Coordinates of C-alpha atoms in Angstrom, one line a residue:
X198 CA -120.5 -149.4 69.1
X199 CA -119.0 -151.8 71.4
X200 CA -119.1 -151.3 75.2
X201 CA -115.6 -149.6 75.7
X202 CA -117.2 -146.9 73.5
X203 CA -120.5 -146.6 75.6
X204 CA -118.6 -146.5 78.7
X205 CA -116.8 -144.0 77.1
X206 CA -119.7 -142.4 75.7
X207 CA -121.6 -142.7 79.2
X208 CA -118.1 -140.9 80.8
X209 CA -118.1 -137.7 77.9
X210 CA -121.9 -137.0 78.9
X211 CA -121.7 -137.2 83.1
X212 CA -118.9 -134.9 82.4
X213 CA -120.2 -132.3 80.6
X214 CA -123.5 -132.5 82.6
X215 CA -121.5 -132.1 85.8
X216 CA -123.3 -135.1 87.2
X217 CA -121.6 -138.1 88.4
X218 CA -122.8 -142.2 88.7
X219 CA -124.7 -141.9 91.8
X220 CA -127.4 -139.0 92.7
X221 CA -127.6 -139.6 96.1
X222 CA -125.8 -137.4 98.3
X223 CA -125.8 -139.8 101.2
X224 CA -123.6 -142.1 99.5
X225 CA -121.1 -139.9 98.6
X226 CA -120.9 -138.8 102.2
X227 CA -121.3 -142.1 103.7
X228 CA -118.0 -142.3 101.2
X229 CA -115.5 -139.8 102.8
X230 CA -116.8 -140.8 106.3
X231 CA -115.3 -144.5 105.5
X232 CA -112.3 -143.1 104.0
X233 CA -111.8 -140.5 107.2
X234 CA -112.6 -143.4 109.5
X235 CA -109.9 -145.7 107.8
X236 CA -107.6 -142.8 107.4
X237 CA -107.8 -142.0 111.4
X238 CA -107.9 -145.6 112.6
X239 CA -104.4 -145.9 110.3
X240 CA -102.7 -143.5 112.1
X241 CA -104.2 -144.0 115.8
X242 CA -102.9 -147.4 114.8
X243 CA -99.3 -146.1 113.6
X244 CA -98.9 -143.8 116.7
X245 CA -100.0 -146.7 119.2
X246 CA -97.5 -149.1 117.2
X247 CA -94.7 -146.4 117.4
X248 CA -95.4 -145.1 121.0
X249 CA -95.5 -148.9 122.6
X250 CA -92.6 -150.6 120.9
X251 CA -90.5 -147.2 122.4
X252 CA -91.3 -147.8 125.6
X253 CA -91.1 -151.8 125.5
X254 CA -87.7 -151.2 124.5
X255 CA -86.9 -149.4 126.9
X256 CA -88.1 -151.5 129.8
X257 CA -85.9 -154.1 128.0
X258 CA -82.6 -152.2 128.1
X259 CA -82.6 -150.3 131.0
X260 CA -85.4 -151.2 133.5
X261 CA -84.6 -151.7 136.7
X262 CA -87.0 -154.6 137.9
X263 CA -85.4 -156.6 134.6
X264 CA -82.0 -155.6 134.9
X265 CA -80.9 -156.6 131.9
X266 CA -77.6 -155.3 130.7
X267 CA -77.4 -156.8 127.0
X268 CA -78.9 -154.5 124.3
X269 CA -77.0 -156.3 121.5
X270 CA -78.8 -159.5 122.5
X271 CA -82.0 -157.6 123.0
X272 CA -81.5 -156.2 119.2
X273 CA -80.5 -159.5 117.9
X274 CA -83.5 -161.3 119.1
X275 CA -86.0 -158.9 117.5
X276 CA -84.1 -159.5 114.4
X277 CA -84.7 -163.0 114.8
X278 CA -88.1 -162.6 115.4
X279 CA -88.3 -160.4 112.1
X280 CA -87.2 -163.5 110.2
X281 CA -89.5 -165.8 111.8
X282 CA -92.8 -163.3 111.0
X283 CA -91.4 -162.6 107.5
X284 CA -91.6 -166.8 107.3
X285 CA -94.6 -166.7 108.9
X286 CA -96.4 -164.1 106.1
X287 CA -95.2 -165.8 103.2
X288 CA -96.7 -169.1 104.4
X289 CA -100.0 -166.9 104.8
X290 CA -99.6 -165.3 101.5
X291 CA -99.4 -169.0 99.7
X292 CA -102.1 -170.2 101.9
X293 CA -104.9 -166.9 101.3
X294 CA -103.3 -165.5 98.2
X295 CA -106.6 -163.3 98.3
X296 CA -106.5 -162.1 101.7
X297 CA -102.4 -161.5 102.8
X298 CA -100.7 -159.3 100.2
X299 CA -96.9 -160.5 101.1
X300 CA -94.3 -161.1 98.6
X301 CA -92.7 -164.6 97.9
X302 CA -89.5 -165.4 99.8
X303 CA -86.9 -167.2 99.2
X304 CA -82.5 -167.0 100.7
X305 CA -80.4 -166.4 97.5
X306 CA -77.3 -165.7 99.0
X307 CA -76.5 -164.0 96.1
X308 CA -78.9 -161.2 96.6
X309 CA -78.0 -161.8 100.5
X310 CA -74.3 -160.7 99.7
X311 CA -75.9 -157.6 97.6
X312 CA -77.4 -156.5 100.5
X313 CA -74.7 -157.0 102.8
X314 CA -73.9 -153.2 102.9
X315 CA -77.0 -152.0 103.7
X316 CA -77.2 -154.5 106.3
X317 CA -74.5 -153.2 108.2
X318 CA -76.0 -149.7 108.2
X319 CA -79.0 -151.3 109.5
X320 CA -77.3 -153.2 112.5
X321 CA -75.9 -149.4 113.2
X322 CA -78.9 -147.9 112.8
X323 CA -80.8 -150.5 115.1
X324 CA -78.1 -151.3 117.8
X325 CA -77.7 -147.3 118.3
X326 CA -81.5 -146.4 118.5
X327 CA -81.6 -149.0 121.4
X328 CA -78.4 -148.2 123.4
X329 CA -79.5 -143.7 122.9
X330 CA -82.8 -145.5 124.3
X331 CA -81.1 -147.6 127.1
X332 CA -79.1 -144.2 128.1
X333 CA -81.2 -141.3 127.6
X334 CA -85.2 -140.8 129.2
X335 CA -88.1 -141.4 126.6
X336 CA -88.8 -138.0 127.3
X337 CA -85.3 -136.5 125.6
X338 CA -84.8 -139.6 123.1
X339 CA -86.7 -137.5 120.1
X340 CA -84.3 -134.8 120.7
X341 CA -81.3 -137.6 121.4
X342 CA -81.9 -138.4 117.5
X343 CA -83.3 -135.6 116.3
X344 CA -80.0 -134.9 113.8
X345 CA -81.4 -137.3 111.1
X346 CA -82.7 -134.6 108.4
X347 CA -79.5 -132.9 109.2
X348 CA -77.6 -135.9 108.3
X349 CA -79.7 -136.8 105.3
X350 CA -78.6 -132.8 104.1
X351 CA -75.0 -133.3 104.9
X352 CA -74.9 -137.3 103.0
X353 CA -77.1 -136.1 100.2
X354 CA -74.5 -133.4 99.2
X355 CA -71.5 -135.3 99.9
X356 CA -72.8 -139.0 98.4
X357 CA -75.0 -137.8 95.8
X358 CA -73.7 -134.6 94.9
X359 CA -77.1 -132.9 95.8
X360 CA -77.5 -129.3 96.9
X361 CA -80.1 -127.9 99.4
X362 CA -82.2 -124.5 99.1
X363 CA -81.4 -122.0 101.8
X364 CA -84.8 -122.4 103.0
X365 CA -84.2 -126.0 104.5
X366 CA -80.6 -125.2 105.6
X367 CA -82.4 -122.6 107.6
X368 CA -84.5 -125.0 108.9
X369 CA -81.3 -127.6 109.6
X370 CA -80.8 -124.8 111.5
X371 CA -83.1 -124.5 113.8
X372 CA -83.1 -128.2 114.6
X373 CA -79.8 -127.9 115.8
X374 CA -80.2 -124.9 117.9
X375 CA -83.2 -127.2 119.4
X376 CA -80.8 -130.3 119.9
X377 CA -78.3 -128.2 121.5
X378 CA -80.4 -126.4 123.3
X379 CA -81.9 -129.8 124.8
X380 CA -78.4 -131.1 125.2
X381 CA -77.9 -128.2 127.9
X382 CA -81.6 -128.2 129.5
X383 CA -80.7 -132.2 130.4
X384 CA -77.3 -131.0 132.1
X385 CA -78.9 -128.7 133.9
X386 CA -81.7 -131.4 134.9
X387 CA -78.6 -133.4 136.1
X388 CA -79.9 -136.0 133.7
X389 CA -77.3 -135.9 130.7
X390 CA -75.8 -138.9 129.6
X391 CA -72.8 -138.3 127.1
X392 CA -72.7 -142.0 125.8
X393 CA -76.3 -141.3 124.9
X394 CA -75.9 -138.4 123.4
X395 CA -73.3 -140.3 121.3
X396 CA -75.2 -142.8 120.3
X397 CA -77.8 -140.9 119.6
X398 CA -75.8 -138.7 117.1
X399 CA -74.4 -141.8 115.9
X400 CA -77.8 -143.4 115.2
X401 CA -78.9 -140.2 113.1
X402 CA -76.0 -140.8 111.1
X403 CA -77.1 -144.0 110.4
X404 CA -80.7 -143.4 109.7
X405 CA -79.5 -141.4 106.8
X406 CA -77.0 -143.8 105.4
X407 CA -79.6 -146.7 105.5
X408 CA -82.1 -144.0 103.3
X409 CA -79.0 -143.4 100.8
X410 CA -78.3 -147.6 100.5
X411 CA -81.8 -148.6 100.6
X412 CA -82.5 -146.8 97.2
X413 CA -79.1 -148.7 96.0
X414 CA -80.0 -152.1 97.2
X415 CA -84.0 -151.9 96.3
X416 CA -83.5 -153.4 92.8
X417 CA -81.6 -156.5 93.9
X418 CA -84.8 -157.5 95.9
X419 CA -87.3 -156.6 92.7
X420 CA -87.9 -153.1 94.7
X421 CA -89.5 -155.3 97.5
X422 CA -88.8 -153.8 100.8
X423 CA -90.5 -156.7 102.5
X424 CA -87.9 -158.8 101.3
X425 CA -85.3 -156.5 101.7
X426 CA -86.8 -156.7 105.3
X427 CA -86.2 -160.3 105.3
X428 CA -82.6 -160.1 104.1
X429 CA -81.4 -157.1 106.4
X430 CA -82.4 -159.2 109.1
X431 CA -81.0 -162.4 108.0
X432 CA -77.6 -160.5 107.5
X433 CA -78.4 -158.8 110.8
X434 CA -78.4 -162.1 112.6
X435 CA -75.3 -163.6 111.6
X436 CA -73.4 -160.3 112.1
X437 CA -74.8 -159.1 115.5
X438 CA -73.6 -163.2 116.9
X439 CA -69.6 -162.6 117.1
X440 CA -70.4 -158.9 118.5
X441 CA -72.9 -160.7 121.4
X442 CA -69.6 -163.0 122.0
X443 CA -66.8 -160.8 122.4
X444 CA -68.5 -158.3 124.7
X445 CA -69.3 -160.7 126.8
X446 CA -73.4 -161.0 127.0
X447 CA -73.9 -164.5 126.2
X448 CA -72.3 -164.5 130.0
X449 CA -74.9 -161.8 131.1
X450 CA -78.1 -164.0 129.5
X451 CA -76.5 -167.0 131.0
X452 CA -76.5 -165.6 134.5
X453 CA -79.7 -163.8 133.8
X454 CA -82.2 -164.4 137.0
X455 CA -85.1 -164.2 134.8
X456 CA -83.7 -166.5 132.0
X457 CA -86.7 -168.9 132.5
X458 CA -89.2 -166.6 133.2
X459 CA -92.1 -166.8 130.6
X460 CA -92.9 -163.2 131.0
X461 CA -89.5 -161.8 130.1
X462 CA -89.7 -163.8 126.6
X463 CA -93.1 -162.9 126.3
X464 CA -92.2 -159.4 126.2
X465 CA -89.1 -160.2 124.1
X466 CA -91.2 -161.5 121.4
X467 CA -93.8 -158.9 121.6
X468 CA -91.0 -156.1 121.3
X469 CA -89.7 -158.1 118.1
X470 CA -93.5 -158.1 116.8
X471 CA -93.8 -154.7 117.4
X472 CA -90.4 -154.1 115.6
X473 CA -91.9 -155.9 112.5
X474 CA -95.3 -154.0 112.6
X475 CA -93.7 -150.5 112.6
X476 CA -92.3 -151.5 109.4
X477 CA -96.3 -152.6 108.5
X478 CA -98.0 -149.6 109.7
X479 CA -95.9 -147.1 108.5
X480 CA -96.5 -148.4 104.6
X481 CA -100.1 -148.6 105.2
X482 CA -100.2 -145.0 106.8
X483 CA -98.5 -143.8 103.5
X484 CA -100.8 -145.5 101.7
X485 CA -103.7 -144.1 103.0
X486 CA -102.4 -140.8 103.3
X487 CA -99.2 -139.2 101.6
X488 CA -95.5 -138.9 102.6
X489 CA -95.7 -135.5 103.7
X490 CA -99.2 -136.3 105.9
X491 CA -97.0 -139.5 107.2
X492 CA -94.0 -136.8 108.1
X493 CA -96.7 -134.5 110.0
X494 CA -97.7 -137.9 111.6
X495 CA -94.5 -138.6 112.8
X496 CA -93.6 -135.4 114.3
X497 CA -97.4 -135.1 116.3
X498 CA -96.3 -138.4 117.4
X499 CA -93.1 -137.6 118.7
X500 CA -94.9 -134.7 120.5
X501 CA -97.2 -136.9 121.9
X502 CA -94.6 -139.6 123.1
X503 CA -92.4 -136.7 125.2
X504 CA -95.6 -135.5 126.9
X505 CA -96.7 -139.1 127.8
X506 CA -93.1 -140.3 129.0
X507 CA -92.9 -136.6 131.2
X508 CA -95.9 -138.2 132.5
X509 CA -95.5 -141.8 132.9
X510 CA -92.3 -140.8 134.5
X511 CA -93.7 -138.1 136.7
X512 CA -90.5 -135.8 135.6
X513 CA -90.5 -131.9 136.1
X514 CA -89.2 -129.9 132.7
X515 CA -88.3 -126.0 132.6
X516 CA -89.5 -123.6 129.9
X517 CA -86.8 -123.9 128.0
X518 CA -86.5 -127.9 128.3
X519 CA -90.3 -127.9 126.5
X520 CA -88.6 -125.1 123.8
X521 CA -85.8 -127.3 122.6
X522 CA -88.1 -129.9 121.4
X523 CA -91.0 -127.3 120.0
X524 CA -87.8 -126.1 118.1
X525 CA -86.5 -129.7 117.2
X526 CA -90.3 -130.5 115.9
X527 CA -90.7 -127.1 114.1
X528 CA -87.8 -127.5 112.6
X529 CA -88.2 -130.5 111.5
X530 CA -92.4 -129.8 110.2
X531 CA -90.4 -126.6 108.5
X532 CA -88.6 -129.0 106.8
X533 CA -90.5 -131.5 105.3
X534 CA -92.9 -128.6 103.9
X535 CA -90.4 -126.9 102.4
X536 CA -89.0 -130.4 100.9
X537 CA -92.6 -130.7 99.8
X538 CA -92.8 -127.3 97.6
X539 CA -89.5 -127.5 96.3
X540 CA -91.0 -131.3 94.8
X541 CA -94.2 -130.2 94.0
X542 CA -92.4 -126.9 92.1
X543 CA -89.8 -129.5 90.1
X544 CA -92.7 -131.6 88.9
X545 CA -94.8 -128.6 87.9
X546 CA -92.0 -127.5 86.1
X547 CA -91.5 -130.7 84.6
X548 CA -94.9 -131.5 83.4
X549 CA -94.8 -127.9 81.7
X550 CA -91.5 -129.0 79.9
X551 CA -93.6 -132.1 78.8
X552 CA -96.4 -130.1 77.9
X553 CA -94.4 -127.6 75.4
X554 CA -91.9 -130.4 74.0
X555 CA -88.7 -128.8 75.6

């Protein structure tokens, strides 16, 4: 009997026993403590991540000590900075092939060119996150974009044909009575900033497209979204450079006050690291959790982030202000649980079609 067979052998007993490899109770608790402290320290690290490089933006694009009116250039650099950390991990990755888990790069233009699509969805999806940001408070910008899973219902039927259960167009539902709902508690805050609102709508569209393209474009990087990281941003550069031109903010940087300042590029390249690390930590929450726990995540840190920008900013919101975004959070929870059944009910029904030989 050789040793796969023992182990084998070993496997079929401390089964039937009901035993396991280690007696000792302690262990296996010491066990799930590790795994509960990794787990939490994942997503404390996700939310502070998240939380930070929303606000850092937004002292970027609309603060009024910087006064800095260039959110193009702002989105380019962080691009720019993308590139250079994506450089900067692959040299890791060669030099502690043990220790940094990053996959070779290299520019093909070919696969540049494949990608070229997705990239402009990206540059839309970036450039209007940061100009809702630059013209709605932190406090409204969840609701500002809150027409994403919306979007991703209305694309999904009309790109790939697929139909949605009653139960999550109920739930689309909700969210818009929660967006609209917001849209008229900021107008009657005096705050409401139409562009903003525009953007914003615009930048859900585009946070659906670029889920739609990325599952198009992932096999012309090997199904590497580090690299297709690397080439969005590549793309991204060259394409936001004649925008930057013909609006006019290579003017505005020139005649910045500030151009010099040490702190104002220190900040700039901190908001571009924080741009590549969302990208970082939302993987590794995933990872150590699940996509639906990482969809929970998101939405208790969206809650989180309106409370703390209410009170950073010291603003007063109504009753039905705070019930616009329970709505546009519940709604959005709602959906992602029923997404959830309706995958776990395919694959049950699946595995029992595999089971019989249907």
């Amino acid at each position: 009997m050789n040793r796969t067979q023992l182990n084998r052998s070993r496997i079929l007993r401390m089964a039937l026993s009901g035993s396991t490899d280690s007696q000792d109770p302690e262990n296996k608790e010491e066990t799930f403590l590790l795994k509960s402290m990794k787990i939490a320290l994942v997503v404390t690290l996700y939310w502070f991540v998240s939380i930070t490089m929303v606000f850092l933006n937004k002292y970027l694009l609309d603060s009024p000590a910087l006064k800095l009116d260039a959110p193009l250039f702002v989105t380019f650099f962080q691009c720019v900075v993308t590139v250079v950390l994506c450089w900067c991990m692959n040299i890791l990755a060669m030099l502690c092939p043990g220790s940094v888990d990053f996959p070779s790069i290299k520019f093909d233009p070919k696969v540049s060119r494949s990608v070229l699509p997705l990239s402009i969805v990206f540059i839309g999806m970036i450039t209007f996150n940061n100009l809702c940001l630059k013209y709605v408070g932190v406090a409204f910008y969840n609701v500002g974009r809150s027409l994403t899973t919306v979007f991703n219902v209305l694309m999904s039927y009309l790109i790939l044909k697929q139909t949605t259960s009653f139960q999550a167009l109920l739930c689309c539902g909700i969210i818009i009575g929660g967006f609209w709902l917001g849209v008229d508690q900021e107008d009657a805050h005096g705050n409401l900033s139409w562009i903003g609102i525009a953007f914003g709508i615009l930048a859900s569209l585009c946070v659906s497209l670029n889920a739609i393209f990325t599952k198009r474009v992932l096999p012309a990087v090997d199904g590497s979204i580090w690299r297709l990281t690397y080439y969005n941003n590549i793309n991204a550069c060259v394409l936001f450079i004649p925008f930057i031109i013909i609006l006019g903010e290579l003017r505005t940087i020139y005649n910045f006050d500030k151009l010099g300042n040490l702190d104002f590029w220190g900040i700039m390249i901190l908001g571009g690291v924080f741009g590549f690390a969302i990208g970082y930590v939302t993987g590794l929450q995933i990872k150590f959790t699940s996509p639906l726990t990482h969809n929970v995540s998101g939405t208790a840190k969206a809650c989180a982030q309106t409370v703390l920008a209410v009170s950073y900013y010291n603003e007063k919101k109504t009753f039905l202000w705070w019930t616009s975004n329970v709505m546009v959070l519940g709604g959005s929870s709602a959906y992602t649980w029923v997404k959830a059944q309706a995958m776990k009910s395919n694959h049950e029904i699946k595995q029992s079609k595999s089971e019989s030989g249907v």
